[in-house]
Short mmCIF file of C-alpha atoms in Angstrom, two decimals:
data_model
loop_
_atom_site.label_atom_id
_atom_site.label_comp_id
_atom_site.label_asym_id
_atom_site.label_seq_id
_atom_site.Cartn_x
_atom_site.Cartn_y
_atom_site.Cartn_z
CA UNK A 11 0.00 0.00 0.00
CA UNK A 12 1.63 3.67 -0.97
CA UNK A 13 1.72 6.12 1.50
CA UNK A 14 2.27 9.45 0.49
CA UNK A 15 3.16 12.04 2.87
CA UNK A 16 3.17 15.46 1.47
CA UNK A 17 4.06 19.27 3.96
CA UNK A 18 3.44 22.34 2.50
CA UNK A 19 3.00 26.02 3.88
CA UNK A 20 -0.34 26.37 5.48
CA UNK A 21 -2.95 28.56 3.41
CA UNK A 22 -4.17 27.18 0.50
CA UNK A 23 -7.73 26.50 0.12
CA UNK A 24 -9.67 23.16 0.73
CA UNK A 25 -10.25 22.49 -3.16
CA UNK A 26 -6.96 22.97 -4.03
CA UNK A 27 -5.78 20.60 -1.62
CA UNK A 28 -8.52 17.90 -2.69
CA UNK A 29 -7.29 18.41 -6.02
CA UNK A 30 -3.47 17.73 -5.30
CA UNK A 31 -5.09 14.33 -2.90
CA UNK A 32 -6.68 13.05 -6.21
CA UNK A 33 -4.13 13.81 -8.66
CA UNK A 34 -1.29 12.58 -6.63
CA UNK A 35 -4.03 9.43 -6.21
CA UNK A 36 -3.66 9.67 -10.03
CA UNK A 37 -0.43 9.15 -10.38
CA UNK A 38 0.52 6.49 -8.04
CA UNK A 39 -1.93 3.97 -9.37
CA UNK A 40 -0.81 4.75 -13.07
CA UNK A 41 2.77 4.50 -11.93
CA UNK A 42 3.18 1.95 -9.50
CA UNK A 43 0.08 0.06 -10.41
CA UNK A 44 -1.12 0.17 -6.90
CA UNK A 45 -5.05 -0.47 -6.79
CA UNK A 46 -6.72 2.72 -5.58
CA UNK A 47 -8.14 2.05 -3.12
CA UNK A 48 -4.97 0.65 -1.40
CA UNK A 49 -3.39 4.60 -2.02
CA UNK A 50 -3.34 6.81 1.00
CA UNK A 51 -1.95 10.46 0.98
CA UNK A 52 -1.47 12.58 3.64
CA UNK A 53 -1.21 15.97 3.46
CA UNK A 54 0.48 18.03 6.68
CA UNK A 55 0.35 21.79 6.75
CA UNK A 56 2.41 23.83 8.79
CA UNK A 57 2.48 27.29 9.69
CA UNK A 58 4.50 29.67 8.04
CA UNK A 59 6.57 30.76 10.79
CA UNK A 60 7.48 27.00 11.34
CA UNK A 61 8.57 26.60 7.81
CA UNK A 62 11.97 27.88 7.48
CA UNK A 63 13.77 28.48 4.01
CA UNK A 64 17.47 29.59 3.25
CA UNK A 65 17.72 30.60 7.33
CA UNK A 66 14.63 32.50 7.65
CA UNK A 67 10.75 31.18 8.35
CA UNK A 68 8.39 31.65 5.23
CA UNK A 69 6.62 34.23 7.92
CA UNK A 70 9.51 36.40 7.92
CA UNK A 71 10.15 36.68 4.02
CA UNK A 72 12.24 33.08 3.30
CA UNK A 73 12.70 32.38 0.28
CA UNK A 74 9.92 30.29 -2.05
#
């Protein structure tokens, strides 16, 4: 069974995120041939100023 673990920056919008759940879905059965039902993807989101990028948190201007 795939398990996909996926962390991005908090603040994108429930849709988008259902999207990115389905397509990733998507792509594991076509890829691995993994039945779909046995695919599982979780998604984490973290708070900006816990998400740190070239030495500084996305909350205080790190870069994308």
């Amino acid at each position: 069974m795939p398990i996909i673990d996926i962390t991005l920056v908090q603040g994108r919008p429930d849709d988008r995120i259902e999207r990115l759940i389905a397509e990733v879905t998507d792509a594991a059965v076509r890829s691995l041939d993994a039945p779909r039902e046995t695919v599982r993807v979780v998604v984490r989101e973290v708070p900006p100023n816990r998400f740190g990028v070239a030495g500084r948190s996305k909350a205080a201007g790190g870069a994308a």
